[in-house]
CSV table of C-alpha atoms and ligand atoms in Angstrom, one decimal:
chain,number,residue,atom,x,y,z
A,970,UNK,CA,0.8,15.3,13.5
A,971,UNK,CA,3.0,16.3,10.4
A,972,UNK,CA,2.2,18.8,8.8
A,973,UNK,CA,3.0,18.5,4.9
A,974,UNK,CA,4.3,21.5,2.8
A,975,UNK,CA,2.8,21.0,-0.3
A,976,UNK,CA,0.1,22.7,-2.9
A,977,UNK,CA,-1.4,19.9,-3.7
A,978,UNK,CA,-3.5,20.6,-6.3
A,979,UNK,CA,-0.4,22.0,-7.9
A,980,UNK,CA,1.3,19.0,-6.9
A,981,UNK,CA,-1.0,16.3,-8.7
A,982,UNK,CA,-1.5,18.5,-11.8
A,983,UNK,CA,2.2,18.5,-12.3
A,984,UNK,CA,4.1,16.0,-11.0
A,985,UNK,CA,2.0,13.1,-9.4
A,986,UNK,CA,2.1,9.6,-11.8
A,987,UNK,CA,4.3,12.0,-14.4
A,988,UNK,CA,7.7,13.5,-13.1
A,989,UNK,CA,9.9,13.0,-9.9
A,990,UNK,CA,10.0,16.2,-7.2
A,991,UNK,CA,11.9,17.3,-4.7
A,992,UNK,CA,10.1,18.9,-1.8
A,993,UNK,CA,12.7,20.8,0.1
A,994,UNK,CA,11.3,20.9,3.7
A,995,UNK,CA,8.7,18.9,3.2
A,996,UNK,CA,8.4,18.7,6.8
A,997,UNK,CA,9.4,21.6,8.9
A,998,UNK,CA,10.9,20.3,12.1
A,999,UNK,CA,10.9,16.8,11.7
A,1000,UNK,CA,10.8,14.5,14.2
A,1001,UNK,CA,11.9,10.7,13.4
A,1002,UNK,CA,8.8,8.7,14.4
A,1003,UNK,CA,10.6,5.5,15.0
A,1004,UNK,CA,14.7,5.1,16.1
A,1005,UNK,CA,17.3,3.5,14.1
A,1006,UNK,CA,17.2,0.7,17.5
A,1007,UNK,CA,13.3,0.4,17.2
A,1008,UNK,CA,13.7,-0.6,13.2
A,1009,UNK,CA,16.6,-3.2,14.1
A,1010,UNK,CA,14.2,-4.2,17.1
A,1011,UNK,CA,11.3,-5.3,14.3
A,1012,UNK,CA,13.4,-6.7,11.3
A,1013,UNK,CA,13.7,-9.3,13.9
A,1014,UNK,CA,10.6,-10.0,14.7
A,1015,UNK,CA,8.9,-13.1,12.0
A,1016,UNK,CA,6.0,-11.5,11.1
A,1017,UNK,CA,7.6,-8.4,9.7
A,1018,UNK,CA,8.7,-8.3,6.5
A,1019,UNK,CA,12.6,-7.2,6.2
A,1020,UNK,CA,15.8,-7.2,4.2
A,1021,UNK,CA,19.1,-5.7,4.6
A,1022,UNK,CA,21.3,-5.0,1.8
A,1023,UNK,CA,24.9,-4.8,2.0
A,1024,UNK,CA,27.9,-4.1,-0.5
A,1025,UNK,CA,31.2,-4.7,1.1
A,1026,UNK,CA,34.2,-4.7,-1.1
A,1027,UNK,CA,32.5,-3.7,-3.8
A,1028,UNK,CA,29.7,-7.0,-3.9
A,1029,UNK,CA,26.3,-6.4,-3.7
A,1030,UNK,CA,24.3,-8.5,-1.3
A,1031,UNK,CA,20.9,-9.2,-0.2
A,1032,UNK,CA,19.4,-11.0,2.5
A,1033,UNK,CA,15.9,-11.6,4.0
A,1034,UNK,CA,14.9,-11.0,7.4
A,1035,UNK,CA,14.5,-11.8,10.4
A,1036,UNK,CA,17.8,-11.1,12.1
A,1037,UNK,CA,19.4,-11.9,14.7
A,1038,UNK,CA,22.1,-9.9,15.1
A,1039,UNK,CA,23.8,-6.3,13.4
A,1040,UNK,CA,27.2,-6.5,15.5
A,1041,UNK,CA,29.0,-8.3,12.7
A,1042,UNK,CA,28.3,-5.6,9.7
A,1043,UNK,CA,30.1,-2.9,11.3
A,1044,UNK,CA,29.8,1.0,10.5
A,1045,UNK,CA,29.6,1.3,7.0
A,1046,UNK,CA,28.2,-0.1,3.5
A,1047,UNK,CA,24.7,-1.5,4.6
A,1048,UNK,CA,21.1,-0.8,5.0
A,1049,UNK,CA,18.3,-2.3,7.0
A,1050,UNK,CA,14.6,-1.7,5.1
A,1051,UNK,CA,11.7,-2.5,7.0
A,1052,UNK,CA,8.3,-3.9,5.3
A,1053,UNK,CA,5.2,-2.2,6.7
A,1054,UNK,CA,6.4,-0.1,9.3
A,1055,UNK,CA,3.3,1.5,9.8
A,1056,UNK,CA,1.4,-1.6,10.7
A,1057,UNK,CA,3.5,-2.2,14.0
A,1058,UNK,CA,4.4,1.1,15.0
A,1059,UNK,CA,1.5,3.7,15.1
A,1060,UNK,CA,4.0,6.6,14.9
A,1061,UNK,CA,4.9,5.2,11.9
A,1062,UNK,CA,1.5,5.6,10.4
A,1063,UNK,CA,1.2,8.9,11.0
A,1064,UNK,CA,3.6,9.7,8.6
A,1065,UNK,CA,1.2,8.6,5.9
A,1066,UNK,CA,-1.8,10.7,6.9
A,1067,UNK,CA,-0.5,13.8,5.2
A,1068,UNK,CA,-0.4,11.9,1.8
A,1069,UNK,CA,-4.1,10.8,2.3
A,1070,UNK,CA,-5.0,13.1,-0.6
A,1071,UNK,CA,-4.3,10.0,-3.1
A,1072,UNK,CA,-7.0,7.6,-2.1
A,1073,UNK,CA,-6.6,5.2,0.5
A,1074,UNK,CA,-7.5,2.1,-2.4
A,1075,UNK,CA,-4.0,3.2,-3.8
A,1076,UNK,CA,-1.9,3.1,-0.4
A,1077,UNK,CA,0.4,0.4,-0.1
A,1078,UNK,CA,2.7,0.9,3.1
A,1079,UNK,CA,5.1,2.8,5.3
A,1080,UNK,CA,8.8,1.3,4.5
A,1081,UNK,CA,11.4,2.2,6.5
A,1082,UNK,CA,15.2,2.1,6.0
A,1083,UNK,CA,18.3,2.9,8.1
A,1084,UNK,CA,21.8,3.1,6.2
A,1085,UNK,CA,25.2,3.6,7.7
A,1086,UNK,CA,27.4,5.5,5.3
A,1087,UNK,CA,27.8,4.7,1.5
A,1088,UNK,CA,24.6,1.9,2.6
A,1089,UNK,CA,22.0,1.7,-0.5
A,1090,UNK,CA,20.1,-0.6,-2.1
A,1091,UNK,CA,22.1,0.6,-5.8
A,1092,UNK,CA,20.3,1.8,-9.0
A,1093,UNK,CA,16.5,0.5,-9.5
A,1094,UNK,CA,13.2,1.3,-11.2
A,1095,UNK,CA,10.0,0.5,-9.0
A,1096,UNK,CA,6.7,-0.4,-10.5
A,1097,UNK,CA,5.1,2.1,-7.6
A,1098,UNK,CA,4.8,6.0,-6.6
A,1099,UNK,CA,6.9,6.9,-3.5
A,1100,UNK,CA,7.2,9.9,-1.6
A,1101,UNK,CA,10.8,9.5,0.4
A,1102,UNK,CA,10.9,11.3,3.6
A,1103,UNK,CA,14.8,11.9,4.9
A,1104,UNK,CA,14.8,11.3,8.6
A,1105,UNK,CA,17.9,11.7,10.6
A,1106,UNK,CA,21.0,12.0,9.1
A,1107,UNK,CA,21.6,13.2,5.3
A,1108,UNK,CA,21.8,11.1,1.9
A,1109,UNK,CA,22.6,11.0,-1.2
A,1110,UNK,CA,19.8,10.7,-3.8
A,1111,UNK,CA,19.8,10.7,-7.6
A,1112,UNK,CA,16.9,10.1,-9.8
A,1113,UNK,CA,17.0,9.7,-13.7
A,1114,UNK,CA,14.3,10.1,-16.8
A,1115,UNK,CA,11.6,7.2,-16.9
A,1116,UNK,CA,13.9,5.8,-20.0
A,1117,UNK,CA,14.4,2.0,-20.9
A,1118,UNK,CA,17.2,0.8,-19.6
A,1119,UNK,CA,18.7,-2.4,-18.8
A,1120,UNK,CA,17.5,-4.4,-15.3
A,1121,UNK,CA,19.9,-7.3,-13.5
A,1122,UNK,CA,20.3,-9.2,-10.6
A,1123,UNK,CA,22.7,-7.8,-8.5
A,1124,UNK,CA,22.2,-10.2,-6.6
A,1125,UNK,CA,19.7,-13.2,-6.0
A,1126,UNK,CA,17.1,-10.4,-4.2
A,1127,UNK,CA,18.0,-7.6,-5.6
A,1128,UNK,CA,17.5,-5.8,-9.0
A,1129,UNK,CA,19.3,-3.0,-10.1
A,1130,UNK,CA,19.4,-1.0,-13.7
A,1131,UNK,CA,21.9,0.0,-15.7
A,1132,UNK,CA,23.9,3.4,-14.8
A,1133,UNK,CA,21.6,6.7,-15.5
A,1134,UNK,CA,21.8,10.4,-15.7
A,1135,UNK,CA,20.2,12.0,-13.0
A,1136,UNK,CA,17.7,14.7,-13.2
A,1137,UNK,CA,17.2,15.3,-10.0
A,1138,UNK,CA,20.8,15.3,-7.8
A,1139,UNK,CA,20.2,16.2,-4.3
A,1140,UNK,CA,21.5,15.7,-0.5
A,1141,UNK,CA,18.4,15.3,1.7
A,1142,UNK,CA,18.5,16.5,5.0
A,1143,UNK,CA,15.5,16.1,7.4
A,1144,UNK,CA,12.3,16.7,6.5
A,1145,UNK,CA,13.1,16.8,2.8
A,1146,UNK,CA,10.4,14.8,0.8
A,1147,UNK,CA,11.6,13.3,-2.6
A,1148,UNK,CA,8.4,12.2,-4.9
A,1149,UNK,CA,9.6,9.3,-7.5
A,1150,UNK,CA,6.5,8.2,-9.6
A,1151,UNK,CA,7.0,4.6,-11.4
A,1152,UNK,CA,10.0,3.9,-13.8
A,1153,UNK,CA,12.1,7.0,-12.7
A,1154,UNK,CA,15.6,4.8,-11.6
A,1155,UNK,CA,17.0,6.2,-8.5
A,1156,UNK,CA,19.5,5.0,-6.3
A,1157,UNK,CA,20.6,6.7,-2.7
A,1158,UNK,CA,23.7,6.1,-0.5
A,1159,UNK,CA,23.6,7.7,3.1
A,1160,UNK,CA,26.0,10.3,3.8
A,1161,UNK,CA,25.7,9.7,7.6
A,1162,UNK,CA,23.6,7.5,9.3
A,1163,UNK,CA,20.0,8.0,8.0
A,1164,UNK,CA,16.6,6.9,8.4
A,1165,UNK,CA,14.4,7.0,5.2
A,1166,UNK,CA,10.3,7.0,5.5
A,1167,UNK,CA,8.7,5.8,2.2
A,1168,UNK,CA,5.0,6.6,1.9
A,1169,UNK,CA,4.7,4.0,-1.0
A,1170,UNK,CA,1.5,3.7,-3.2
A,1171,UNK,CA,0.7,0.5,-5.4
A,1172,UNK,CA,-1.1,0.4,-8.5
A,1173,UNK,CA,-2.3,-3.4,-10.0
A,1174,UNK,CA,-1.3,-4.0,-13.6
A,1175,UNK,CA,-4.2,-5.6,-15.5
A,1176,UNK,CA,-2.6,-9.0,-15.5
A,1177,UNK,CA,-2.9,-9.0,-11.9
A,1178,UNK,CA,-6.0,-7.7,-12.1
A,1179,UNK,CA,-7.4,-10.7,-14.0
A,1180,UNK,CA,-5.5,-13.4,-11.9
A,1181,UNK,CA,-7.5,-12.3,-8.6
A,1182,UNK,CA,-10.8,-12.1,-10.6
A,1183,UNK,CA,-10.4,-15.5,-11.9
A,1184,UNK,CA,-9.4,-16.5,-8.2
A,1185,UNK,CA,-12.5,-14.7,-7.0
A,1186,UNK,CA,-14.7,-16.9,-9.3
A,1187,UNK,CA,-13.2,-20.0,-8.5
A,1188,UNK,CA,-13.2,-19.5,-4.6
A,1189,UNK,CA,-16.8,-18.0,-4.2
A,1190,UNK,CA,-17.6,-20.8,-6.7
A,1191,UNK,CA,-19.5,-18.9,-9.3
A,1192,UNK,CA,-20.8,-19.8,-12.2
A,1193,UNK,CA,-20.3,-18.2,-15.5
A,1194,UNK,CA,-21.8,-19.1,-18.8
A,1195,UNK,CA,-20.2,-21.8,-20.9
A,1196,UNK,CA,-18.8,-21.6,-24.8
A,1197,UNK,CA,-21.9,-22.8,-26.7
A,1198,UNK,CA,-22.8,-22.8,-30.4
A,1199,UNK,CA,-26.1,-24.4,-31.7
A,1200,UNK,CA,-26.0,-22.0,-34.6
A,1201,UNK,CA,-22.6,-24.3,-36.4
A,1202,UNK,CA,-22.5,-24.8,-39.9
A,1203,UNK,CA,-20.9,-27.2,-41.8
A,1204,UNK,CA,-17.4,-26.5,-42.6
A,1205,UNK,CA,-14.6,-26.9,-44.7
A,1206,UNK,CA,-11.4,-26.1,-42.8
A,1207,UNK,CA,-11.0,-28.7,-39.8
A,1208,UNK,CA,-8.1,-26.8,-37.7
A,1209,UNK,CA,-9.6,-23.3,-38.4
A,1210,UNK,CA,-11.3,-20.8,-35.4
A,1211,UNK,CA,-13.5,-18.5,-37.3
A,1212,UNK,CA,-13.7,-14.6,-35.9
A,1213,UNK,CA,-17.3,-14.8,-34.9
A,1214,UNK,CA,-16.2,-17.8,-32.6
A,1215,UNK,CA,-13.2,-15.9,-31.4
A,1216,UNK,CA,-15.7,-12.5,-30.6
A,1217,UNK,CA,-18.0,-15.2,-28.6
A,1218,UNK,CA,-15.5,-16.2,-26.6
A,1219,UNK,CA,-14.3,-12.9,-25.8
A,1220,UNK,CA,-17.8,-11.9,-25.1
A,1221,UNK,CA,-18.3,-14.7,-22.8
A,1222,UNK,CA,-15.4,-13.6,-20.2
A,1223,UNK,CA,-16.3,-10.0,-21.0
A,1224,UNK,CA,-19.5,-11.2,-20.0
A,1225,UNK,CA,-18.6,-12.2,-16.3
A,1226,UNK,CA,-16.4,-8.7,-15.8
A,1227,UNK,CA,-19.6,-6.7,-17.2
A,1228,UNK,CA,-21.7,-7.9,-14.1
A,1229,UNK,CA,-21.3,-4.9,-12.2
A,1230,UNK,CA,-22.1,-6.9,-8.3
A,1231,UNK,CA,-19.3,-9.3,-8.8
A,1232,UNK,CA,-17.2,-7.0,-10.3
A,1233,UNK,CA,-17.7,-4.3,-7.0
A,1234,UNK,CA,-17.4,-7.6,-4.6
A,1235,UNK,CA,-14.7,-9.0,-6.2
A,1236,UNK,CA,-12.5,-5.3,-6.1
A,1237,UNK,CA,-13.9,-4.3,-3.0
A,1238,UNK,CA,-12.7,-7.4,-1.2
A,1239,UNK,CA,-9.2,-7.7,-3.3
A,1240,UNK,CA,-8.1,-4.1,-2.4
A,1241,UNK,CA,-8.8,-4.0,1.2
A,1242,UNK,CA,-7.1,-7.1,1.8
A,1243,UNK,CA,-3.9,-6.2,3.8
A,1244,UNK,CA,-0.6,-7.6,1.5
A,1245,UNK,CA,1.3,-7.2,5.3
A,1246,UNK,CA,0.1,-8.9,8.9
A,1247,UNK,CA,-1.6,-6.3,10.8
A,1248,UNK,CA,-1.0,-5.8,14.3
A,1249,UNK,CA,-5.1,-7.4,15.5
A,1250,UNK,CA,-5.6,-8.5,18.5
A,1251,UNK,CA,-9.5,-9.8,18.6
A,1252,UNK,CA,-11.4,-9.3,22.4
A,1253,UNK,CA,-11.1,-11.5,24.8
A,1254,UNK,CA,-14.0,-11.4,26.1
A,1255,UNK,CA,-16.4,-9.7,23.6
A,1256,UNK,CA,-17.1,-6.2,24.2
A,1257,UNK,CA,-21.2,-5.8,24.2
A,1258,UNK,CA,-22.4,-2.9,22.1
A,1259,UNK,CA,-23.8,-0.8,25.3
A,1260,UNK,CA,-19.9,-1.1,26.4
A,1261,UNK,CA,-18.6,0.1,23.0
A,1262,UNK,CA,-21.0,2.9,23.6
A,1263,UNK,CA,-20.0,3.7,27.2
A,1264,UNK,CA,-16.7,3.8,26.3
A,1265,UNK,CA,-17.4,6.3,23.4
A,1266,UNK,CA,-19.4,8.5,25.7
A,1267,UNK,CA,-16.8,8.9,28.1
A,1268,UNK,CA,-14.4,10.4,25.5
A,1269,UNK,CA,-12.3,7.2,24.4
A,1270,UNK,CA,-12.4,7.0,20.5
A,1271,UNK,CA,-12.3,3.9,18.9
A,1272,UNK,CA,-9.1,3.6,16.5
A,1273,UNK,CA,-8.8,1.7,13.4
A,1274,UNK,CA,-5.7,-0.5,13.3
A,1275,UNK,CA,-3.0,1.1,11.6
A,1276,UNK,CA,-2.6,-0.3,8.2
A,1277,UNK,CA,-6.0,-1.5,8.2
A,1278,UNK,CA,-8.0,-1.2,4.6
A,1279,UNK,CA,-11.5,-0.2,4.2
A,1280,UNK,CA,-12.9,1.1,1.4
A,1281,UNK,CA,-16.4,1.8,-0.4
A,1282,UNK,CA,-17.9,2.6,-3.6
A,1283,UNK,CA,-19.7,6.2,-4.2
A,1284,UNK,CA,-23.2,5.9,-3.9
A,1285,UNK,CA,-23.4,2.5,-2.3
A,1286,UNK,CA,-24.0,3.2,1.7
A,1287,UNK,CA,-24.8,0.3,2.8
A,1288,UNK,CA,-21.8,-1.8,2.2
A,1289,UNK,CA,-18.3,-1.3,2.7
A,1290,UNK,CA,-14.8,-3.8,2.1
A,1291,UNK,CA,-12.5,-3.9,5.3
A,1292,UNK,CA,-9.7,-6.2,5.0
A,1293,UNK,CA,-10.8,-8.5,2.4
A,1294,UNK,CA,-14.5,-8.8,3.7
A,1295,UNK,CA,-18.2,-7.0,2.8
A,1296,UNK,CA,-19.8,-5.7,5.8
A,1297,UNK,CA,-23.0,-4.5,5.8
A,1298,UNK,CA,-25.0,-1.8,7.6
A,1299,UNK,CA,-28.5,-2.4,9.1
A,1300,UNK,CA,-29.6,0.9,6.3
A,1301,UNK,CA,-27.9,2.8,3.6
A,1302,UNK,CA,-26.3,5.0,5.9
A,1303,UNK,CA,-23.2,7.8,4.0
A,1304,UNK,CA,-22.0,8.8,7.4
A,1305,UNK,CA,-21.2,5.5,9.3
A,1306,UNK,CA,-19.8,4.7,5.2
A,1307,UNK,CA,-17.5,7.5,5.9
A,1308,UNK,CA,-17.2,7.2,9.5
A,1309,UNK,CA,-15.5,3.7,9.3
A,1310,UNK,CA,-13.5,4.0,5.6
A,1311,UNK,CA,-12.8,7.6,5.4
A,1312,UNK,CA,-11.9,8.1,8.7
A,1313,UNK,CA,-9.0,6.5,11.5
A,1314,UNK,CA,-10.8,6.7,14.2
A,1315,UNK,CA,-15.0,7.3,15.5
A,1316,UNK,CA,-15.5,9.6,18.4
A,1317,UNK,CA,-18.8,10.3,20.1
A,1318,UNK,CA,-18.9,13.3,18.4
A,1319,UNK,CA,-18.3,11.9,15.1
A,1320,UNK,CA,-21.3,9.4,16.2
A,1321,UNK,CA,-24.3,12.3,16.3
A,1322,UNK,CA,-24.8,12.2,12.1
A,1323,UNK,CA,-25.2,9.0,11.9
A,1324,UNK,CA,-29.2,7.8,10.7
A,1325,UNK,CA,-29.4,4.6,13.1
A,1326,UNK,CA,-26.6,4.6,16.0
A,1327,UNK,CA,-27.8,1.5,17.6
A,1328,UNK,CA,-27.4,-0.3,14.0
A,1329,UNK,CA,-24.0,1.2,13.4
A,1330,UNK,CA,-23.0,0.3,17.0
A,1331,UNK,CA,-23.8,-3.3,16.5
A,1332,UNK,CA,-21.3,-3.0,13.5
A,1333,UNK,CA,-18.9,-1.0,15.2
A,1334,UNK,CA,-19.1,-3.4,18.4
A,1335,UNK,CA,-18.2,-6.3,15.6
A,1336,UNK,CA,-15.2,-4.5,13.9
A,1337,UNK,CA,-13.6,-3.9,17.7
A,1338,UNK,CA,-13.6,-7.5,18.6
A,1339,UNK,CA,-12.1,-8.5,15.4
A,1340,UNK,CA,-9.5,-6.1,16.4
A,1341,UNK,CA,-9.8,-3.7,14.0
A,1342,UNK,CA,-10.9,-1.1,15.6
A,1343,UNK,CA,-9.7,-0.8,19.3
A,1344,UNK,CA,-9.6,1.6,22.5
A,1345,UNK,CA,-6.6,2.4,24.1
B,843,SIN,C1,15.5,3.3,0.8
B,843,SIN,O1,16.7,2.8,0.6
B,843,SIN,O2,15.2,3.8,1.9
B,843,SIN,C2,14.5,3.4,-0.3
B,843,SIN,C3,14.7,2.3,-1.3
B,843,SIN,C4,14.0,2.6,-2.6
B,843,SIN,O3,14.5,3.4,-3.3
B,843,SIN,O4,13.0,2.1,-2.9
B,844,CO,CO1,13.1,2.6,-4.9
């Protein structure tokens, strides 16, 4: 359990989406959740996402996992970073609890690096809020002012920014936490071996946004209305579109976003949807519900899946988005809501509020042998 030094309300009114912040001691006593062997151990594996990044002589390069092999890069001038860390190594995700005051819609993953001295990824700008947790070791980090500046390939997989003063000019040490909200540049080079924790935190930009609502309409084949106009009038200009015709068509889409079920369904089912492989493993055989419950009475929570997203909208009970599905409960129930979204794990205990227990065992009994929920 890590236990985060922060005033948070002080934190979000100040800093949070608006300047970067170091938080000296973040963590008091800091223990790395996951070793420097464990990391190289699962940017090997195909499923996880992984890249190293090396500059030797001076030449940037980047590379994408998995690998095979470290013994040829020797002691100095690279770093591993590891995709979703928190989906494969539960220790890994506990990192992220203390940062569940930003909502858990907003959560992107647990990334973890390991750099040998001088090892970096150079000088970038991210589109996403990260808080950086130092792990072992000690390293380097500057951070500049969210100006424009220029943006290259280093190399093929890898985008770096021009040079930039730094407002923030620090060597982390172990349990340091560095905040970086979008378009600060930054750029860190270890100092000694180090492992780096970045709680990261994604936030759509409305092009995105409308691509997966136009991809929501088209696969759940809905229909939306259709340009029409009975009401022409003869006209004089052939290649002209008038601004009332313009307005309708805007309308029209505007139309589709302002029905307020799709537009739930559609969000609710994009933002849960993991962006990384989760660790499942569905039962084999099917658990029965009275064996869920037996298992609850005798003490053994039931655990969500680290990296697993579930979400729901205030004042709907009934239904809730877990990775890129609606489920439903038997009744509008705000406890077995909160139970199975607000919450990483149900315990008997946890059980007792709940309006209909056999209805939200059924449920429960169907999330563990999906393998999303599971006993240990
Ligand atoms: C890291 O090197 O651990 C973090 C990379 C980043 O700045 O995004
Ligand atoms: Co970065």
């Amino acid at each position: 359990m890590y236990q985060l030094n922060l005033d948070i309300a002080h934190f979000l009114e100040h800093y949070w989406q608006k300047r970067p912040l170091l938080i000296k001691g973040g963590f008091t006593d800091f223990q790395d959740p996951i070793s420097p062997d464990e990391l190289a151990g699962l940017a090997m594996e195909e499923v996880i996402e992984s890249r190293l990044v090396t500059r030797f002589n001076n030449k940037w390069e980047a590379a994408h996992g998995p690998f095979e092999s470290y013994d040829h890069l020797g002691e100095e001038n690279w770093t591993v970073l590891v995709q979703a860390c928190n989906h494969w190594a539960p220790e890994v995700n506990e990192l992220a609890l203390p940062f569940q005051f930003i909502p858990g819609w907003r959560f992107d993953d647990v990334m973890v690096s390991f750099s040998t001295p001088h090892g970096g990824v150079g000088p970038h700008i991210d589109n996403y809020d990260v808080f950086i947790t130092q792990g072992q070791g000690k390293r380097h980090w500057r951070v500049g002012d969210a100006k424009p500046l220029n943006e290259f390939a280093a190399h093929a997989a890898l985008l770096h920014c021009e040079p930039f003063e730094a407002i923030i000019d620090v060597i982390m040490e172990p349990g340091d936490i560095l905040y970086i909200p979008p378009g600060f540049p930054h750029e860190g080079y270890a100092i000694e071996p180090s492992l780096n924790f970045s709680v990261g935190f994604r936030a759509p930009d409305a092009k995105a946004l409308i691509s997966s609502f136009a991809d929501h309409l088209i696969d759940n084949e809905i229909r939306t209305e259709r340009y029409g106009d009975a009401d022409l009038k003869p006209r004089a200009r052939h290649g002209e579109i008038q601004p009332h015709e313009l307005h309708r068509l805007r309308e029209l889409m505007q139309q589709a976003l302002d029905d307020k079920t799709l537009f739930k369904e559609w969000f609710g089912t994009m933002i849960s949807e993991a962006k990384h492989d989760l660790d499942v493993s569905p039962m084999e055989p099917d658990y029965s519900a009275e064996e869920v419950a037996d298992l609850l009475t005798q003490g053994e929570p039931a655990i969500k899946v680290p990296g697993l997203r579930s979400v729901w909208f205030s004042g709907e009970s009934q239904t809730c988005y877990i990775d890129g599905e609606a489920w439903t409960l038997p009744s509008e129930d705000a406890a077995a809501i909160s139970l199975l979204c607000d919450k990483d794990m149900v315990t008997q205990a946890d059980m007792v509020e709940l309006a209909d227990q056999a209805g939200f065992l059924q449920l429960l009994t169907r999330l563990v042998n999906r393998g999303y929920w599971f006993f240990n």
